[in-house]
């Protein structure tokens, strides 16, 4: 995966082999840039930003949301202020009203001072990014939320590989359920993803369907030093959007 600069130094972009696009934005900006970002937000977004307890979180949300508006505006041929957003029942953002007819689909995630955005034409998409770090109670979390297959692989990892293996699994599962739009209401143990460091990112199974036939494609990417990311995009006309679970 090759990254290239696109505009300001804080931006980098790449195209995945399925035609979708990932853009990474740095959120640590000057006061002037922050003020310019705040001016692009809707009243509802400004209200949401004001609810954060810490100034750093408020600033990150503001810059990330302004970045989303700017990126969407460029692709839609409108101003950032004219972008209209709506949210699904589990909070997944989408374009509203006439702009939805463009077919542009997107998703976003952020970790620390980095935001990552994914864009696709006509296909649902999800993205997640995390900082590589030790996770408190990671073994217990994996045992509780990973699938049986994932837990088995995770338990075989050397201690030095476990933090990255855990976050590989977590970002890939999170990107998938964000693409579905189901949030954590979708049972995490009903699908498998690869997680072993150094191995290709793959969806291995969704319910009883092998990953190669599930209609979704998973890719990993590195949004920066010390970060891991995953992007999932719909690649079939009739993918498994929601598997009947019993």
mmCIF file of C-alpha atoms in Angstrom:
data_model
loop_
_atom_site.group_PDB
_atom_site.id
_atom_site.type_symbol
_atom_site.label_atom_id
_atom_site.label_comp_id
_atom_site.label_asym_id
_atom_site.label_seq_id
_atom_site.Cartn_x
_atom_site.Cartn_y
_atom_site.Cartn_z
ATOM 1 C CA UNK A 1 0.000 0.000 0.000
ATOM 2 C CA UNK A 2 1.544 3.303 -1.115
ATOM 3 C CA UNK A 3 0.728 6.572 0.571
ATOM 4 C CA UNK A 4 1.031 9.907 -1.197
ATOM 5 C CA UNK A 5 0.684 13.486 -0.038
ATOM 6 C CA UNK A 6 -2.520 15.224 -1.071
ATOM 7 C CA UNK A 7 -2.569 18.855 -0.095
ATOM 8 C CA UNK A 8 -1.346 19.953 3.325
ATOM 9 C CA UNK A 9 1.417 17.974 5.004
ATOM 10 C CA UNK A 10 -1.071 16.632 7.524
ATOM 11 C CA UNK A 11 -2.842 14.683 4.803
ATOM 12 C CA UNK A 12 -1.906 11.382 3.227
ATOM 13 C CA UNK A 13 -4.036 9.260 0.964
ATOM 14 C CA UNK A 14 -3.994 5.860 -0.678
ATOM 15 C CA UNK A 15 -6.255 3.774 -2.886
ATOM 16 C CA UNK A 16 -6.987 0.180 -2.007
ATOM 17 C CA UNK A 17 -7.080 -2.458 -4.712
ATOM 18 C CA UNK A 18 -10.891 -2.560 -4.561
ATOM 19 C CA UNK A 19 -11.058 1.124 -5.581
ATOM 20 C CA UNK A 20 -11.894 2.512 -2.165
ATOM 21 C CA UNK A 21 -9.827 5.340 -0.697
ATOM 22 C CA UNK A 22 -8.284 5.906 2.727
ATOM 23 C CA UNK A 23 -7.236 9.373 3.865
ATOM 24 C CA UNK A 24 -5.296 10.133 7.058
ATOM 25 C CA UNK A 25 -5.369 13.532 8.764
ATOM 26 C CA UNK A 26 -3.304 14.859 11.659
ATOM 27 C CA UNK A 27 -5.496 16.509 14.307
ATOM 28 C CA UNK A 28 -2.832 18.523 16.127
ATOM 29 C CA UNK A 29 -3.236 21.890 14.388
ATOM 30 C CA UNK A 30 -2.512 25.554 15.042
ATOM 31 C CA UNK A 31 -5.020 27.844 16.749
ATOM 32 C CA UNK A 32 -5.875 29.490 13.428
ATOM 33 C CA UNK A 33 -6.491 26.113 11.794
ATOM 34 C CA UNK A 34 -8.660 25.060 14.720
ATOM 35 C CA UNK A 35 -10.749 28.240 14.434
ATOM 36 C CA UNK A 36 -11.169 27.629 10.707
ATOM 37 C CA UNK A 37 -12.253 24.060 11.428
ATOM 38 C CA UNK A 38 -14.795 25.170 14.031
ATOM 39 C CA UNK A 39 -16.339 27.576 11.514
ATOM 40 C CA UNK A 40 -17.181 24.662 9.192
ATOM 41 C CA UNK A 41 -19.220 22.701 11.725
ATOM 42 C CA UNK A 42 -22.985 22.663 11.968
ATOM 43 C CA UNK A 43 -24.724 23.903 15.113
ATOM 44 C CA UNK A 44 -25.368 20.313 16.161
ATOM 45 C CA UNK A 45 -21.694 19.429 15.735
ATOM 46 C CA UNK A 46 -20.583 22.450 17.744
ATOM 47 C CA UNK A 47 -22.984 21.439 20.492
ATOM 48 C CA UNK A 48 -21.589 17.917 20.464
ATOM 49 C CA UNK A 49 -18.032 19.254 20.633
ATOM 50 C CA UNK A 50 -18.893 21.413 23.641
ATOM 51 C CA UNK A 51 -19.958 18.333 25.612
ATOM 52 C CA UNK A 52 -16.465 16.853 25.768
ATOM 53 C CA UNK A 53 -14.991 17.190 29.245
ATOM 54 C CA UNK A 54 -11.436 17.785 28.035
ATOM 55 C CA UNK A 55 -10.317 20.545 25.701
ATOM 56 C CA UNK A 56 -8.031 18.147 23.820
ATOM 57 C CA UNK A 57 -10.988 15.890 22.965
ATOM 58 C CA UNK A 58 -13.062 18.880 21.883
ATOM 59 C CA UNK A 59 -10.276 20.055 19.581
ATOM 60 C CA UNK A 60 -9.757 16.607 18.078
ATOM 61 C CA UNK A 61 -13.473 16.147 17.410
ATOM 62 C CA UNK A 62 -13.708 19.598 15.821
ATOM 63 C CA UNK A 63 -10.738 19.120 13.490
ATOM 64 C CA UNK A 64 -11.748 15.558 12.609
ATOM 65 C CA UNK A 65 -15.328 16.553 11.790
ATOM 66 C CA UNK A 66 -14.200 19.591 9.777
ATOM 67 C CA UNK A 67 -11.798 17.301 7.917
ATOM 68 C CA UNK A 68 -14.671 14.965 7.091
ATOM 69 C CA UNK A 69 -16.793 17.835 5.811
ATOM 70 C CA UNK A 70 -13.918 19.128 3.667
ATOM 71 C CA UNK A 71 -13.161 15.719 2.193
ATOM 72 C CA UNK A 72 -16.825 15.045 1.445
ATOM 73 C CA UNK A 73 -17.272 18.502 -0.059
ATOM 74 C CA UNK A 74 -14.369 17.949 -2.451
ATOM 75 C CA UNK A 75 -15.893 14.699 -3.659
ATOM 76 C CA UNK A 76 -19.408 16.146 -3.945
ATOM 77 C CA UNK A 77 -18.448 19.459 -5.544
ATOM 78 C CA UNK A 78 -20.068 21.565 -2.798
ATOM 79 C CA UNK A 79 -18.857 23.701 0.093
ATOM 80 C CA UNK A 80 -18.015 22.060 3.413
ATOM 81 C CA UNK A 81 -20.848 23.960 5.084
ATOM 82 C CA UNK A 82 -23.320 22.538 2.546
ATOM 83 C CA UNK A 83 -22.583 18.907 3.405
ATOM 84 C CA UNK A 84 -25.633 17.377 5.109
ATOM 85 C CA UNK A 85 -25.170 14.390 7.375
ATOM 86 C CA UNK A 86 -27.552 11.902 8.915
ATOM 87 C CA UNK A 87 -26.980 9.008 11.299
ATOM 88 C CA UNK A 88 -28.190 5.412 11.346
ATOM 89 C CA UNK A 89 -29.809 3.786 14.358
ATOM 90 C CA UNK A 90 -26.390 2.783 15.676
ATOM 91 C CA UNK A 91 -24.746 6.105 14.900
ATOM 92 C CA UNK A 92 -23.123 5.402 11.525
ATOM 93 C CA UNK A 93 -22.903 8.693 9.599
ATOM 94 C CA UNK A 94 -24.123 9.001 6.013
ATOM 95 C CA UNK A 95 -24.990 11.702 3.531
ATOM 96 C CA UNK A 96 -28.504 13.069 3.846
ATOM 97 C CA UNK A 97 -31.189 14.053 1.345
ATOM 98 C CA UNK A 98 -30.150 14.661 -2.259
ATOM 99 C CA UNK A 99 -26.451 14.171 -1.517
ATOM 100 C CA UNK A 100 -27.149 10.536 -0.669
ATOM 101 C CA UNK A 101 -28.000 9.992 -4.338
ATOM 102 C CA UNK A 102 -24.330 10.568 -5.202
ATOM 103 C CA UNK A 103 -23.604 6.997 -4.091
ATOM 104 C CA UNK A 104 -20.662 8.172 -1.975
ATOM 105 C CA UNK A 105 -20.197 6.055 1.135
ATOM 106 C CA UNK A 106 -17.774 6.849 3.933
ATOM 107 C CA UNK A 107 -16.680 6.081 7.459
ATOM 108 C CA UNK A 108 -14.195 7.562 9.921
ATOM 109 C CA UNK A 109 -12.178 6.701 12.985
ATOM 110 C CA UNK A 110 -9.606 8.455 15.123
ATOM 111 C CA UNK A 111 -6.972 7.602 17.696
ATOM 112 C CA UNK A 112 -5.057 10.273 19.549
ATOM 113 C CA UNK A 113 -4.012 12.976 17.109
ATOM 114 C CA UNK A 114 -4.769 10.994 13.939
ATOM 115 C CA UNK A 115 -8.055 10.573 12.073
ATOM 116 C CA UNK A 116 -8.624 8.108 9.246
ATOM 117 C CA UNK A 117 -11.403 8.333 6.655
ATOM 118 C CA UNK A 118 -12.572 5.722 4.161
ATOM 119 C CA UNK A 119 -14.531 6.486 0.963
ATOM 120 C CA UNK A 120 -16.222 4.233 -1.584
ATOM 121 C CA UNK A 121 -18.667 4.752 -4.421
ATOM 122 C CA UNK A 122 -21.835 2.720 -4.014
ATOM 123 C CA UNK A 123 -20.442 0.222 -1.519
ATOM 124 C CA UNK A 124 -20.747 0.321 2.261
ATOM 125 C CA UNK A 125 -17.432 0.792 4.035
ATOM 126 C CA UNK A 126 -16.036 0.771 7.563
ATOM 127 C CA UNK A 127 -12.715 1.833 9.068
ATOM 128 C CA UNK A 128 -10.975 1.672 12.425
ATOM 129 C CA UNK A 129 -7.608 2.886 13.705
ATOM 130 C CA UNK A 130 -5.918 2.331 17.054
ATOM 131 C CA UNK A 131 -2.635 3.203 18.714
ATOM 132 C CA UNK A 132 -0.449 0.165 19.396
ATOM 133 C CA UNK A 133 -0.237 -0.211 23.157
ATOM 134 C CA UNK A 134 -0.606 -2.641 26.021
ATOM 135 C CA UNK A 135 -4.295 -3.246 26.739
ATOM 136 C CA UNK A 136 -5.252 -3.852 30.358
ATOM 137 C CA UNK A 137 -6.877 -7.281 30.745
ATOM 138 C CA UNK A 138 -6.326 -8.003 27.040
ATOM 139 C CA UNK A 139 -6.356 -11.773 27.594
ATOM 140 C CA UNK A 140 -9.694 -11.598 29.398
ATOM 141 C CA UNK A 141 -11.186 -9.308 26.743
ATOM 142 C CA UNK A 142 -10.037 -11.659 23.984
ATOM 143 C CA UNK A 143 -11.526 -14.655 25.771
ATOM 144 C CA UNK A 144 -14.843 -12.845 26.171
ATOM 145 C CA UNK A 145 -15.273 -11.087 22.824
ATOM 146 C CA UNK A 146 -13.100 -12.841 20.224
ATOM 147 C CA UNK A 147 -14.472 -15.840 18.377
ATOM 148 C CA UNK A 148 -13.270 -19.307 19.378
ATOM 149 C CA UNK A 149 -10.973 -19.435 16.351
ATOM 150 C CA UNK A 150 -9.523 -15.988 17.060
ATOM 151 C CA UNK A 151 -9.007 -16.771 20.736
ATOM 152 C CA UNK A 152 -7.162 -19.956 19.847
ATOM 153 C CA UNK A 153 -4.764 -18.076 17.566
ATOM 154 C CA UNK A 154 -4.334 -15.225 20.055
ATOM 155 C CA UNK A 155 -3.425 -17.656 22.848
ATOM 156 C CA UNK A 156 -0.607 -19.126 20.725
ATOM 157 C CA UNK A 157 1.107 -15.764 20.203
ATOM 158 C CA UNK A 158 4.371 -14.977 21.928
ATOM 159 C CA UNK A 159 3.954 -12.327 24.663
ATOM 160 C CA UNK A 160 5.805 -9.763 22.540
ATOM 161 C CA UNK A 161 3.315 -10.283 19.674
ATOM 162 C CA UNK A 162 0.129 -10.211 21.741
ATOM 163 C CA UNK A 163 -0.439 -6.402 21.821
ATOM 164 C CA UNK A 164 -0.308 -6.137 18.015
ATOM 165 C CA UNK A 165 -2.261 -9.380 17.568
ATOM 166 C CA UNK A 166 -4.980 -8.098 19.886
ATOM 167 C CA UNK A 167 -5.243 -4.744 18.089
ATOM 168 C CA UNK A 168 -5.150 -6.402 14.665
ATOM 169 C CA UNK A 169 -8.190 -8.406 15.683
ATOM 170 C CA UNK A 170 -9.972 -5.514 17.352
ATOM 171 C CA UNK A 171 -9.562 -3.002 14.514
ATOM 172 C CA UNK A 172 -10.572 -5.556 11.886
ATOM 173 C CA UNK A 173 -13.688 -6.620 13.776
ATOM 174 C CA UNK A 174 -14.586 -2.989 14.540
ATOM 175 C CA UNK A 175 -14.172 -1.972 10.883
ATOM 176 C CA UNK A 176 -16.480 -4.810 9.826
ATOM 177 C CA UNK A 177 -19.308 -4.005 12.222
ATOM 178 C CA UNK A 178 -18.958 -0.300 11.345
ATOM 179 C CA UNK A 179 -19.343 -1.198 7.659
ATOM 180 C CA UNK A 180 -22.482 -3.149 8.536
ATOM 181 C CA UNK A 181 -23.784 -0.200 10.563
ATOM 182 C CA UNK A 182 -24.808 -2.515 13.392
ATOM 183 C CA UNK A 183 -22.342 -1.325 16.008
ATOM 184 C CA UNK A 184 -21.663 -3.630 18.928
ATOM 185 C CA UNK A 185 -25.183 -5.054 18.600
ATOM 186 C CA UNK A 186 -23.616 -7.441 16.056
ATOM 187 C CA UNK A 187 -22.181 -10.415 17.993
ATOM 188 C CA UNK A 188 -18.391 -10.344 17.728
ATOM 189 C CA UNK A 189 -18.011 -14.092 18.043
ATOM 190 C CA UNK A 190 -20.069 -14.867 14.921
ATOM 191 C CA UNK A 191 -17.281 -14.000 12.497
ATOM 192 C CA UNK A 192 -13.529 -14.602 12.325
ATOM 193 C CA UNK A 193 -10.719 -12.344 11.159
ATOM 194 C CA UNK A 194 -7.007 -13.014 10.859
ATOM 195 C CA UNK A 195 -4.884 -11.445 13.582
ATOM 196 C CA UNK A 196 -1.419 -12.981 13.638
ATOM 197 C CA UNK A 197 1.228 -10.254 13.070
ATOM 198 C CA UNK A 198 2.758 -10.531 9.605
ATOM 199 C CA UNK A 199 -0.118 -12.491 8.072
ATOM 200 C CA UNK A 200 -2.527 -10.958 5.515
ATOM 201 C CA UNK A 201 -5.668 -9.261 6.821
ATOM 202 C CA UNK A 202 -8.691 -11.409 5.969
ATOM 203 C CA UNK A 203 -12.258 -12.088 6.958
ATOM 204 C CA UNK A 204 -12.141 -15.844 7.472
ATOM 205 C CA UNK A 205 -15.795 -16.592 8.247
ATOM 206 C CA UNK A 206 -19.156 -14.917 8.721
ATOM 207 C CA UNK A 207 -21.567 -17.287 10.462
ATOM 208 C CA UNK A 208 -21.455 -20.441 8.298
ATOM 209 C CA UNK A 209 -20.113 -18.673 5.207
ATOM 210 C CA UNK A 210 -16.389 -18.770 4.346
ATOM 211 C CA UNK A 211 -14.789 -15.340 4.245
ATOM 212 C CA UNK A 212 -14.011 -15.557 0.530
ATOM 213 C CA UNK A 213 -17.754 -15.848 -0.163
ATOM 214 C CA UNK A 214 -19.121 -13.350 2.363
ATOM 215 C CA UNK A 215 -19.195 -10.335 0.032
ATOM 216 C CA UNK A 216 -16.834 -8.153 2.061
ATOM 217 C CA UNK A 217 -13.125 -7.390 1.647
ATOM 218 C CA UNK A 218 -10.803 -6.569 4.549
ATOM 219 C CA UNK A 219 -7.543 -4.639 4.223
ATOM 220 C CA UNK A 220 -5.119 -3.484 6.871
ATOM 221 C CA UNK A 221 -3.087 -0.284 6.682
ATOM 222 C CA UNK A 222 -0.627 1.676 8.783
ATOM 223 C CA UNK A 223 -1.843 5.265 9.301
ATOM 224 C CA UNK A 224 1.428 6.250 10.974
ATOM 225 C CA UNK A 225 4.140 5.113 13.329
ATOM 226 C CA UNK A 226 2.718 3.258 16.304
ATOM 227 C CA UNK A 227 -0.732 2.909 14.730
ATOM 228 C CA UNK A 228 -2.671 0.068 13.167
ATOM 229 C CA UNK A 229 -5.747 0.364 10.963
ATOM 230 C CA UNK A 230 -8.268 -1.745 9.085
ATOM 231 C CA UNK A 231 -10.779 -1.025 6.325
ATOM 232 C CA UNK A 232 -13.687 -3.237 5.242
ATOM 233 C CA UNK A 233 -15.667 -2.619 2.047
ATOM 234 C CA UNK A 234 -18.604 -4.370 0.436
ATOM 235 C CA UNK A 235 -17.433 -6.097 -2.747
ATOM 236 C CA UNK A 236 -20.493 -8.068 -3.847
ATOM 237 C CA UNK A 237 -23.984 -7.059 -4.920
ATOM 238 C CA UNK A 238 -25.621 -9.133 -2.213
ATOM 239 C CA UNK A 239 -23.226 -9.478 0.744
ATOM 240 C CA UNK A 240 -24.145 -10.775 4.144
ATOM 241 C CA UNK A 241 -25.421 -7.556 5.696
ATOM 242 C CA UNK A 242 -26.979 -9.260 8.685
ATOM 243 C CA UNK A 243 -26.694 -12.943 9.372
ATOM 244 C CA UNK A 244 -29.673 -14.681 10.997
ATOM 245 C CA UNK A 245 -28.364 -15.675 14.382
ATOM 246 C CA UNK A 246 -29.806 -18.252 16.681
#
